[in-house]
XYZ file of C-alpha atoms in Angstrom:
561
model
C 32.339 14.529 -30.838
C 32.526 12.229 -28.071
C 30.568 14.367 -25.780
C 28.215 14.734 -28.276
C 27.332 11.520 -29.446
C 27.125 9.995 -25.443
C 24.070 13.347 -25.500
C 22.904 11.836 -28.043
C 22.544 8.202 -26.527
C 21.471 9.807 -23.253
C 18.164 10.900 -25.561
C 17.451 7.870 -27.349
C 18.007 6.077 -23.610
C 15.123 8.040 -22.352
C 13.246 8.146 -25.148
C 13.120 4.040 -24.871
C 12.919 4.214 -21.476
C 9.450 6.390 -21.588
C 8.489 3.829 -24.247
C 8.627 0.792 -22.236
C 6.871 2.782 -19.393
C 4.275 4.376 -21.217
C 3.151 1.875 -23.659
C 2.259 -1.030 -21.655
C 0.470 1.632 -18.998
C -1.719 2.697 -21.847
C -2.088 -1.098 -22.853
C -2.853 -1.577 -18.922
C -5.952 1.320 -19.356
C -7.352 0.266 -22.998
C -7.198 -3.442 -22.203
C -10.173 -2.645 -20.187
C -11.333 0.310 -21.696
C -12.352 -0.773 -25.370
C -13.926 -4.053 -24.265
C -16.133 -1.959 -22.125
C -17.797 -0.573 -25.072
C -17.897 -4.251 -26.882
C -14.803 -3.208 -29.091
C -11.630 -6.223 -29.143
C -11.317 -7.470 -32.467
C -9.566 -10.661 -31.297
C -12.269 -12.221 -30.189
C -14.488 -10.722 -32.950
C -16.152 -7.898 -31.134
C -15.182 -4.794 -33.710
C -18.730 -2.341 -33.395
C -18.820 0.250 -30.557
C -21.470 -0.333 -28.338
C -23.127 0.455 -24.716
C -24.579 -2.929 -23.880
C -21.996 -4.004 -21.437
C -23.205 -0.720 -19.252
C -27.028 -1.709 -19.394
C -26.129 -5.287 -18.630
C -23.346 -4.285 -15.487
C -25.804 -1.643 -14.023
C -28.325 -4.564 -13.923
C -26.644 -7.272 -11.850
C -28.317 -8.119 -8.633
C -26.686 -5.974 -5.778
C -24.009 -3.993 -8.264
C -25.240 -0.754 -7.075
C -25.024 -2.152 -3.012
C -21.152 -2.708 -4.419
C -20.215 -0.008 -5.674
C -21.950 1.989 -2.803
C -19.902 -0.459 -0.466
C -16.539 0.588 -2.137
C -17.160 4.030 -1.868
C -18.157 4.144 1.396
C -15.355 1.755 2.777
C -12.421 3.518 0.770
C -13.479 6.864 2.006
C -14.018 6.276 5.529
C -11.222 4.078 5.682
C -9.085 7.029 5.203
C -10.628 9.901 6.823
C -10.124 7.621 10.055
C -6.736 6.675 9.403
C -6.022 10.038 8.575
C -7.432 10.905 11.537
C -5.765 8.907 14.156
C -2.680 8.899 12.696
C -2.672 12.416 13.783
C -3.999 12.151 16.830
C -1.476 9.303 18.101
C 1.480 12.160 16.521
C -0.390 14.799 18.588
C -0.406 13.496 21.943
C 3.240 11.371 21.652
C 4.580 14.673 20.324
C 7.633 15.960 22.382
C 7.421 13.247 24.762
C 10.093 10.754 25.226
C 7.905 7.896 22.910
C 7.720 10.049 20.226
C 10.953 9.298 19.181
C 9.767 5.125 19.719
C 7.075 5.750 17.459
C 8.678 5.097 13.992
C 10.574 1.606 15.818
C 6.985 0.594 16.922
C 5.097 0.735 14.052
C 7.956 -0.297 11.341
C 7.120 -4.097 11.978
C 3.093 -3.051 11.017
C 4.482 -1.428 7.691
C 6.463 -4.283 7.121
C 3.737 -6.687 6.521
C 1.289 -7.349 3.917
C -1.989 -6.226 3.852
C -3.359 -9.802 3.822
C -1.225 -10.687 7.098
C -3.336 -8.300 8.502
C -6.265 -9.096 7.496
C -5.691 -12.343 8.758
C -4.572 -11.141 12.262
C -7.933 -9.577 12.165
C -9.737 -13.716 11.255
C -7.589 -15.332 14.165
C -8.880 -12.391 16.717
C -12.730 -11.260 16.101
C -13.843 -14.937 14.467
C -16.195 -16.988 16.605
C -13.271 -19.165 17.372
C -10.804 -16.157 17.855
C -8.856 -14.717 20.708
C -11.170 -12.273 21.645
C -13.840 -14.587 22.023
C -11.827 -17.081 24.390
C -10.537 -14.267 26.775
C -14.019 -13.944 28.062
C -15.213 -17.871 27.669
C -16.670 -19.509 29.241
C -16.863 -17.626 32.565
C -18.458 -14.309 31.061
C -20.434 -15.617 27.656
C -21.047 -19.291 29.192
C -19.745 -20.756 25.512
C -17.561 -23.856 25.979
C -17.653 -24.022 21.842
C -17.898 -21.513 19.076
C -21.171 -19.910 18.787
C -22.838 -20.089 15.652
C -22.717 -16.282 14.439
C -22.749 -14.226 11.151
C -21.186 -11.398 12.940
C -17.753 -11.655 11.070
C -17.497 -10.250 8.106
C -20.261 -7.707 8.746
C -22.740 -6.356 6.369
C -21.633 -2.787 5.778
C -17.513 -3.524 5.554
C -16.885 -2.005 9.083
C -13.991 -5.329 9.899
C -12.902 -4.171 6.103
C -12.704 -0.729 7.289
C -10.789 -1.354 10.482
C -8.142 -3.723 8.415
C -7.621 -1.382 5.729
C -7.124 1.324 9.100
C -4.562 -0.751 10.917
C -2.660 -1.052 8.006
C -2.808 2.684 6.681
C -2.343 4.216 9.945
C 1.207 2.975 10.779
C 1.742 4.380 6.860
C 0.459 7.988 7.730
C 2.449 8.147 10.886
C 5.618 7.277 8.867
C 5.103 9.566 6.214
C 3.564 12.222 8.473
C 7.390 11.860 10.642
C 9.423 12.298 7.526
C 7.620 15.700 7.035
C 7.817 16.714 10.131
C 11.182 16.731 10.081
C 11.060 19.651 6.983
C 9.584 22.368 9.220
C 9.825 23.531 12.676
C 6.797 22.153 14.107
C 8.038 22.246 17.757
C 8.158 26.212 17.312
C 4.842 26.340 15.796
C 3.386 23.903 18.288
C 4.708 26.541 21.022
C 3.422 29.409 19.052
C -0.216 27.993 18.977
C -0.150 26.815 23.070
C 1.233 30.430 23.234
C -2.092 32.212 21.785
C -4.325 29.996 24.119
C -5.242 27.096 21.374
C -5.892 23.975 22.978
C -3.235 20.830 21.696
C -6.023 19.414 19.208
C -6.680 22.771 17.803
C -3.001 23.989 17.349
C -2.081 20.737 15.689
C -4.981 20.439 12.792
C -4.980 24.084 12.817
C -1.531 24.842 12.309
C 0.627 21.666 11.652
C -1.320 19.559 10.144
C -2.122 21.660 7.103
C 1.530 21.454 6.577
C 2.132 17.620 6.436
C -0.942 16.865 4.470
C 0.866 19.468 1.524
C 3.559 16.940 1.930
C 1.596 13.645 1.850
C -1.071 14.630 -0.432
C -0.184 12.193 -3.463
C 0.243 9.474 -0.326
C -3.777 10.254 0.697
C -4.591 10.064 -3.044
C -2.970 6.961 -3.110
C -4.701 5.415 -0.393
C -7.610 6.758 -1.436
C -7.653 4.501 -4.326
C -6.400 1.801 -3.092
C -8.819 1.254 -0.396
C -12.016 1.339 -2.934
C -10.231 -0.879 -4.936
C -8.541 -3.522 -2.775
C -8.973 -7.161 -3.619
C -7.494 -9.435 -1.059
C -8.527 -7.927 2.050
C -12.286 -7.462 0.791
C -12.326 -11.023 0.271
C -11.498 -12.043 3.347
C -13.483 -8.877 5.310
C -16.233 -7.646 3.052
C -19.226 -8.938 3.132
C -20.174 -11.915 0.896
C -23.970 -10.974 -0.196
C -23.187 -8.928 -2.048
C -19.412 -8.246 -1.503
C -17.053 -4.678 -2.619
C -16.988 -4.092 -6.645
C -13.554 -5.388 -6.787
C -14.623 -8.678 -5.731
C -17.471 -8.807 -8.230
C -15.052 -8.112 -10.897
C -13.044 -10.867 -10.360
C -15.836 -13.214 -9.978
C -17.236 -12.537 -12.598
C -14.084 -12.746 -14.559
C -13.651 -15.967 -12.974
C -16.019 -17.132 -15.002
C -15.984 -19.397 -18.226
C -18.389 -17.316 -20.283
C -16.445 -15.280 -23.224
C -19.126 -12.449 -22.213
C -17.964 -12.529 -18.455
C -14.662 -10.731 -19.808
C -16.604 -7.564 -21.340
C -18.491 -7.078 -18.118
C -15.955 -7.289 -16.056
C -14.073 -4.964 -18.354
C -17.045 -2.618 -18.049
C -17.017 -3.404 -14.223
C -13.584 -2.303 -14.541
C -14.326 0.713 -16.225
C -16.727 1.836 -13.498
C -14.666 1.221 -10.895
C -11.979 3.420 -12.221
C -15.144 6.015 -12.149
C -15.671 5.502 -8.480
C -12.050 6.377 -7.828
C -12.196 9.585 -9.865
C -15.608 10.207 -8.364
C -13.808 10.102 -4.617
C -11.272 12.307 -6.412
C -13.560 14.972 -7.286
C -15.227 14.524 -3.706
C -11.987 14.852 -2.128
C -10.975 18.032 -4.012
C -14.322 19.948 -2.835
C -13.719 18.403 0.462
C -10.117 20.287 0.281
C -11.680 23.542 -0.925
C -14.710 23.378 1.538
C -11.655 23.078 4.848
C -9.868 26.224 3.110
C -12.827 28.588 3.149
C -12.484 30.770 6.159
C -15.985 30.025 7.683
C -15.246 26.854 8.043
C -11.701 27.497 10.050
C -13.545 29.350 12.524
C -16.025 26.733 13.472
C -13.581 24.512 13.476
C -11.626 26.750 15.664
C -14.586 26.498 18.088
C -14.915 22.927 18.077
C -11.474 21.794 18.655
C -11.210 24.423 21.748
C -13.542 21.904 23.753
C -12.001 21.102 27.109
C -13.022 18.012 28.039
C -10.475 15.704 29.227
C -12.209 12.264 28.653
C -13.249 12.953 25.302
C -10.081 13.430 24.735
C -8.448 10.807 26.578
C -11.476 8.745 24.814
C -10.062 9.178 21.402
C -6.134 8.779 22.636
C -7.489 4.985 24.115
C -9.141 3.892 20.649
C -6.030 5.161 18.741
C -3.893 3.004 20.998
C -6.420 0.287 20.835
C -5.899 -0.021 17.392
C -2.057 -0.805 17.129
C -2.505 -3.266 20.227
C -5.243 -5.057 17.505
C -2.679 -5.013 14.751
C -0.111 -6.949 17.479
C -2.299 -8.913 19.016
C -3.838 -10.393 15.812
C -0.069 -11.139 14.863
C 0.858 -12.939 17.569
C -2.390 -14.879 17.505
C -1.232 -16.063 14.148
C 1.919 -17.222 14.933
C 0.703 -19.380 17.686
C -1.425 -20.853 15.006
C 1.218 -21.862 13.315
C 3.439 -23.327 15.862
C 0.443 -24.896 17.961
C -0.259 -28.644 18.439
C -3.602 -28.169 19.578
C -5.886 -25.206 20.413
C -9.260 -26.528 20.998
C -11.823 -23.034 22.239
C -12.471 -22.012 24.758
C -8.373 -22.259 25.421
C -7.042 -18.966 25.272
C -3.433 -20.604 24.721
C -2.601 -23.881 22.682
C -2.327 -26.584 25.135
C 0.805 -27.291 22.866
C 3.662 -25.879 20.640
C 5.787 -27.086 18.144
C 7.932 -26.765 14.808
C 6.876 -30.117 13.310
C 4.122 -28.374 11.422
C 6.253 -25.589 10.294
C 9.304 -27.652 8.964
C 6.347 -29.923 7.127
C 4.424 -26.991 5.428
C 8.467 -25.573 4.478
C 9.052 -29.130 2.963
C 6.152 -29.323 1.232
C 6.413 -25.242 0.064
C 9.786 -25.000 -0.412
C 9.587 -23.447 -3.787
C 6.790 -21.636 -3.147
C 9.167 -19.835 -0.325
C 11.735 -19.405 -2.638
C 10.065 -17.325 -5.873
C 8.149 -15.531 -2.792
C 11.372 -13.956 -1.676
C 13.467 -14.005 -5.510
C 10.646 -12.138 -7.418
C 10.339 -9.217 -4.640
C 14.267 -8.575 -4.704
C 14.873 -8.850 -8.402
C 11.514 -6.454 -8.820
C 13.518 -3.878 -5.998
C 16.548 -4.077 -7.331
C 16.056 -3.350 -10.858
C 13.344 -0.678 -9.665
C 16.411 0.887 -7.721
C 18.448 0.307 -10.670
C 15.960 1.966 -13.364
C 15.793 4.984 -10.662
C 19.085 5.777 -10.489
C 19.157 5.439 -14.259
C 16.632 7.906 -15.210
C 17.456 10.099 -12.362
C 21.448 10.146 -14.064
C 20.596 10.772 -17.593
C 18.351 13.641 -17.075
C 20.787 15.448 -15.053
C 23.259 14.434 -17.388
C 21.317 16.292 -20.473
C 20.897 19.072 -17.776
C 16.135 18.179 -17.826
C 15.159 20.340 -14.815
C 11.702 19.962 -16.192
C 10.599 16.764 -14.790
C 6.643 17.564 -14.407
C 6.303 14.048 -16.614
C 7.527 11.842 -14.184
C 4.072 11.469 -12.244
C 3.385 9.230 -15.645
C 4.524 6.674 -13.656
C 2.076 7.047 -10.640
C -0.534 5.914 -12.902
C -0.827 2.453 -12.219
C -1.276 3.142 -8.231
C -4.266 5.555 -9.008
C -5.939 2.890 -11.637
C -7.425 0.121 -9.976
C -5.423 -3.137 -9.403
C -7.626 -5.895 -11.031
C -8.827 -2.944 -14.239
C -5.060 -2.144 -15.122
C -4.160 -6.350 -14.446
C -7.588 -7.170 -17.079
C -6.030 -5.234 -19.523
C -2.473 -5.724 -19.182
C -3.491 -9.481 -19.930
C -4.171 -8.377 -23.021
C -0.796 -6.618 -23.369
C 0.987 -9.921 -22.292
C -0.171 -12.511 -24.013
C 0.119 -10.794 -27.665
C 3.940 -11.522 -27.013
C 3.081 -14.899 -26.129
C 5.908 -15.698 -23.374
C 6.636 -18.916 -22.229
C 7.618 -18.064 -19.346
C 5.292 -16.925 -16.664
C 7.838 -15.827 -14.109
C 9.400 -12.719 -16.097
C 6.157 -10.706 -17.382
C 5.266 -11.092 -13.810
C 8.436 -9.629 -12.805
C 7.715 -7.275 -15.485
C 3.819 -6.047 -14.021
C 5.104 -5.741 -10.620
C 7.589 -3.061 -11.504
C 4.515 -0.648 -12.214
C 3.734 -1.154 -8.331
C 7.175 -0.976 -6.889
C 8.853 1.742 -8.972
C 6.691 4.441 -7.680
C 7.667 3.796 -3.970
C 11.244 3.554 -5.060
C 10.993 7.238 -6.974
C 9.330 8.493 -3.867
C 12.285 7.717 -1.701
C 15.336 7.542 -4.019
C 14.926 9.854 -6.699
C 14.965 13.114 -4.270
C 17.510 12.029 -2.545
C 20.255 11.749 -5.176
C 18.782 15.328 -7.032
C 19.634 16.961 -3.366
C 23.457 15.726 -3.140
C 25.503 18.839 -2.899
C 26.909 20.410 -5.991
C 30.142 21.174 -4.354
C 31.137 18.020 -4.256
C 30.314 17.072 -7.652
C 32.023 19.990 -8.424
C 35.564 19.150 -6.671
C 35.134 15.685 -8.202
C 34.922 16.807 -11.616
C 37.728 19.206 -10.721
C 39.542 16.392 -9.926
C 39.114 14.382 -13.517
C 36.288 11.983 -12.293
C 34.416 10.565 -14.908
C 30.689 11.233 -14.075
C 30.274 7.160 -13.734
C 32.889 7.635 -11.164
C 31.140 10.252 -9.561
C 27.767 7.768 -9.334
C 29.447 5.425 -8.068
C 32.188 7.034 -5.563
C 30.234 9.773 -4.187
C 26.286 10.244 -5.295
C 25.349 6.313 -3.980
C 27.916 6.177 -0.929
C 26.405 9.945 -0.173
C 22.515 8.488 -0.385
C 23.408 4.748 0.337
C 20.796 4.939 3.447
C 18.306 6.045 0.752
C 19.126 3.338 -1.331
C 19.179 1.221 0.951
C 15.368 2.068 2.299
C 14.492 2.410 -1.576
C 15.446 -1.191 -1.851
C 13.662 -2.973 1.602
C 10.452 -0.674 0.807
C 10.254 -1.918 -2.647
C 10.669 -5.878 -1.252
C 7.882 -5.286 0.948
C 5.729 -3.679 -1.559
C 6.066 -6.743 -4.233
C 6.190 -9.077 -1.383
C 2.563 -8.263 -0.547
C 1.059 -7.860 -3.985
C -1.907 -10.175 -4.745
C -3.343 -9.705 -7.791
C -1.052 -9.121 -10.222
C 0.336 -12.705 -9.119
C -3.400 -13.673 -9.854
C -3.882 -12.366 -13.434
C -0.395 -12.700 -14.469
C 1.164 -15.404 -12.648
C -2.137 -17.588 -13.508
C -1.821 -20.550 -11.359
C 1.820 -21.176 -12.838
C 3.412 -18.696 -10.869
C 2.260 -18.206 -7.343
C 3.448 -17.105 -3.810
C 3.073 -16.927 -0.538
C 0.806 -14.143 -0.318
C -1.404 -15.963 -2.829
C -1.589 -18.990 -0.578
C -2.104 -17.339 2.502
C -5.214 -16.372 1.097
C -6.550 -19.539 -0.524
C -5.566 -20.957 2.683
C -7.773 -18.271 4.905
C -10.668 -19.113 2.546
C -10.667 -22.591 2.624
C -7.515 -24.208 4.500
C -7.000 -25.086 7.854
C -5.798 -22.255 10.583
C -2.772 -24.101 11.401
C -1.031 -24.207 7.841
C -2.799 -20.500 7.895
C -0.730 -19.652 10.716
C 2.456 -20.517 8.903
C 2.147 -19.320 6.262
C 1.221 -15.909 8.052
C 4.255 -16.533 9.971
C 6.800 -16.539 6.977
C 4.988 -13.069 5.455
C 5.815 -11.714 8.640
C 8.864 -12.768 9.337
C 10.505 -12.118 5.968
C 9.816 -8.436 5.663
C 10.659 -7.907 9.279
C 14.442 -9.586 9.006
C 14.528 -7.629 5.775
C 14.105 -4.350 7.920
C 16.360 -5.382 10.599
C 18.604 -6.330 8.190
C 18.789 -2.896 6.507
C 19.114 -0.546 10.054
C 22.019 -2.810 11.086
C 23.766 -1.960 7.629
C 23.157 1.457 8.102
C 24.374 1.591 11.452
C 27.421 -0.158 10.500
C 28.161 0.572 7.485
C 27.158 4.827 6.796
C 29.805 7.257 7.684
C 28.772 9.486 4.762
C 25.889 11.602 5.551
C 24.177 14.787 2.810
């Protein structure tokens, strides 16, 4: 009776669980959706109509936008796809390759707007590129006058949105790696005469991308659709559809909200548009024509090509760390007049000023990321529990809650407005805490749920054997057994809602903000020394955070799978 009745609970548990996941994601998509077509009864619009698509298809430059999205979110990723696997290729079995993952965990670590910003302090007129060679090779002894940064076509958005997703694909790419025997297939393919390049996209890397396919579809859409770093990188005139939408729902105009609803709308159609592209692309590399002339083009022997590419892979990590360190001595300098390549001084009375005078704003930066983590933790192991406990092996539903990584950012936010204020909270803070879960618990399934569904039955067996309760079991054995899991769940999960942008923006609305928000009002109109700072406490938070976690592990697991 007992046993039957806890079943029963178990049910209703995930029943209301799927509720509270599923409605406000629909919410999230018809927010936007129905306003598109002029239908939201609250604000009196109740007849289906397609004037919102004649009027978005006719502002000035929307077609330049949405061709600039496209164009940036697709090559962004082929190239970091790409040289991710290149940089794996020619560090495999070599002594650095087992470096790699220490080297580029501090690039994961940080937000996509640090970045971004790294990028500002090194290619701007004023920036550390510029100073190494002034004045004795360019003659400037100020900073020249020029429109070269951002560019016109989104090539400085392309390279930010690389440097970030390259250190991701190289992570990712490692963890399958470790699921096959790719040293004895690399040997195989140097055994039949294949060059290195062919043997590895010829026979290895078909193999990870099965594994990190949902990770390229995620990119995917998050680089057509990304908000903060187009603002700072994109072009202005006109700038990437994600930007129009929020200027134009920036505006005061009760109209402004259906068009950028519709805006929203069609931006959700680019993504499925690169979708579609990216599927034929998929089935045009499987046809066996195209193997053999790819065969024939990645037998070429020439070693500077080669060495060519292996230099502008490289090149591109020593950006990302240059561009870092360039903001933190922003932040700690006194003065740094150009052509200086250093600050003449440095010091922490600017820094312990701007943490006076952002003390809060410190504070809910670092409480809202590790309340989202842990309850996204929390809800994993929940879910992950009571469907083993009713004995679900079925769990093809669970990619409902990908959803909100494949819509785009500011159309699920525009409708999930909607969502949010019909409950009319007075508190800002929690349905913040509330949106950001749709972002975090995603990266937290990735790592966590698999994890605890591949603990070893024996033991659970011998445990139950034993009389342990099953909360017991959870608790004793199935955590301590994927603690290091858990623990990676947890920091990946921080650094995900550390970083977020725009649901802070729609949802936080000026009441709520953090450091990530003020970073970039500060990169858009601040000075570069409070810029600096503030760069310098989104990088240094996820970083300790990291550290933080491998010393744990290293002192703390004993247990292993």
């Amino acid at each position: 009776m007992v046993n039957d009745f806890c079943r029963f609970l178990s049910k209703i548990s995930i029943i209301i669980i799927g509720i509270i996941i599923i409605i406000p994601i629909l919410s999230g998509f018809f927010g936007f959706f129905f306003p598109s077509f002029n239908y939201f009864p609250i604000l009196g619009k109740e007849e289906f109509s397609l004037n919102y698509f004649y009027i978005s298809m006719n502002i000035p430059g929307i077609y330049k936008s949405i061709i600039l999205s496209i164009f940036t979110g697709l090559v962004s990723t082929v190239l970091a796809l790409f040289f991710s696997q290149i940089i794996l290729l020619y560090f495999f079995k070599t002594k650095f390759y087992y470096y790699i993952k220490i080297i580029i965990t501090p690039l994961i670590a940080l937000p996509h707007i640090t970045m971004a910003i790294g990028l500002i302090f090194l290619l701007s007129p004023s920036g550390l590129l510029l100073r190494s060679i002034s004045p004795w090779l360019t003659g400037f002894d100020r900073p020249p006058n020029s429109y070269i940064f951002p560019d016109e076509y989104g090539f400085f958005l392309i390279l930010g949105l690389m440097l970030k997703e390259i250190p991701f694909i190289i992570l990712v790419s490692l963890s399958a790696l470790k699921e096959f025997s790719a040293t004895k297939i690399f040997d195989l393919g140097k055994s039949l005469q294949h060059s290195s390049f062919s043997t590895w996209f010829i026979l290895i890397f078909p193999i990870i991308y099965k594994k990190i396919r949902l990770v390229v579809f995620i990119i995917i859409a998050f680089s057509s659709s990304v908000v903060d770093m187009s603002l700072l990188l994109a072009p202005s005139t006109p700038s990437t559809l994600s930007v129009r939408i929020l200027q134009i729902f920036q505006s005061s105009n009760i109209e402004s909200f259906f068009i950028a609803s519709n805006l929203s709308l069609i931006q959700l159609l680019v993504i499925i548009t690169l979708f579609i592209f990216w599927f034929v692309l998929e089935k045009i590399v499987k046809l066996q024509y195209f193997y053999i002339f790819f065969l024939k083009i990645t037998s070429f022997k020439s070693q500077f090509f080669k060495f060519v590419i292996l230099c502008f892979g490289v090149s591109l990590f020593l950006l990302s760390f240059i561009g870092i360190i360039s903001s933190i001595l922003w932040g700690f300098s006194e003065k740094w007049y150009f052509p200086n390549f250093f600050p003449n001084d440095l010091n922490i009375d600017s820094f312990l000023s701007f943490y006076n005078q952002n003390e809060s704003l410190i504070f809910i930066s670092i409480f809202i990321p590790l309340i989202v983590s842990l309850l996204s933790s929390f809800l994993t192991i929940i879910w992950v529990e009571l469907l083993d406990y009713l004995n679900v092996k079925k769990t093809q539903f669970e990619w409902i809650i990908f959803i909100p990584l494949f819509i785009p950012q500011i159309s699920f936010l525009i409708g999930m407005q909607s969502f949010i204020i019909f409950f009319n909270f007075n508190s800002f803070l929690m349905p913040l805490i509330f949106v950001q879960l749709f972002y975090v618990i995603p990266y937290c399934f990735i790592i966590l749920a698999p994890a605890i569904r591949e603990v070893k039955s024996d033991y659970i067996k011998i445990a139950s054997s034993l009389g342990i309760n099953r909360i017991e079991r959870l608790l004793k054995i199935k955590i301590p057994l994927v603690f290091p899991s858990l623990l990676t769940s947890f920091a990946i999960g921080v650094i995900v809602s550390f970083s977020l942008y725009v649901p802070v923006y729609f949802i936080g609305a000026g009441r709520v903000t953090t450091l990530t928000v003020e970073a970039l009002n500060l990169a858009l109109s601040g000075s570069k020394q409070d810029l600096g700072i503030a760069t310098f406490f989104q990088i240094f938070f996820p970083i300790l955070l990291l550290l933080t976690i491998t010393l744990i592990n290293r002192k703390t697991i004993k247990w292993k799978i």
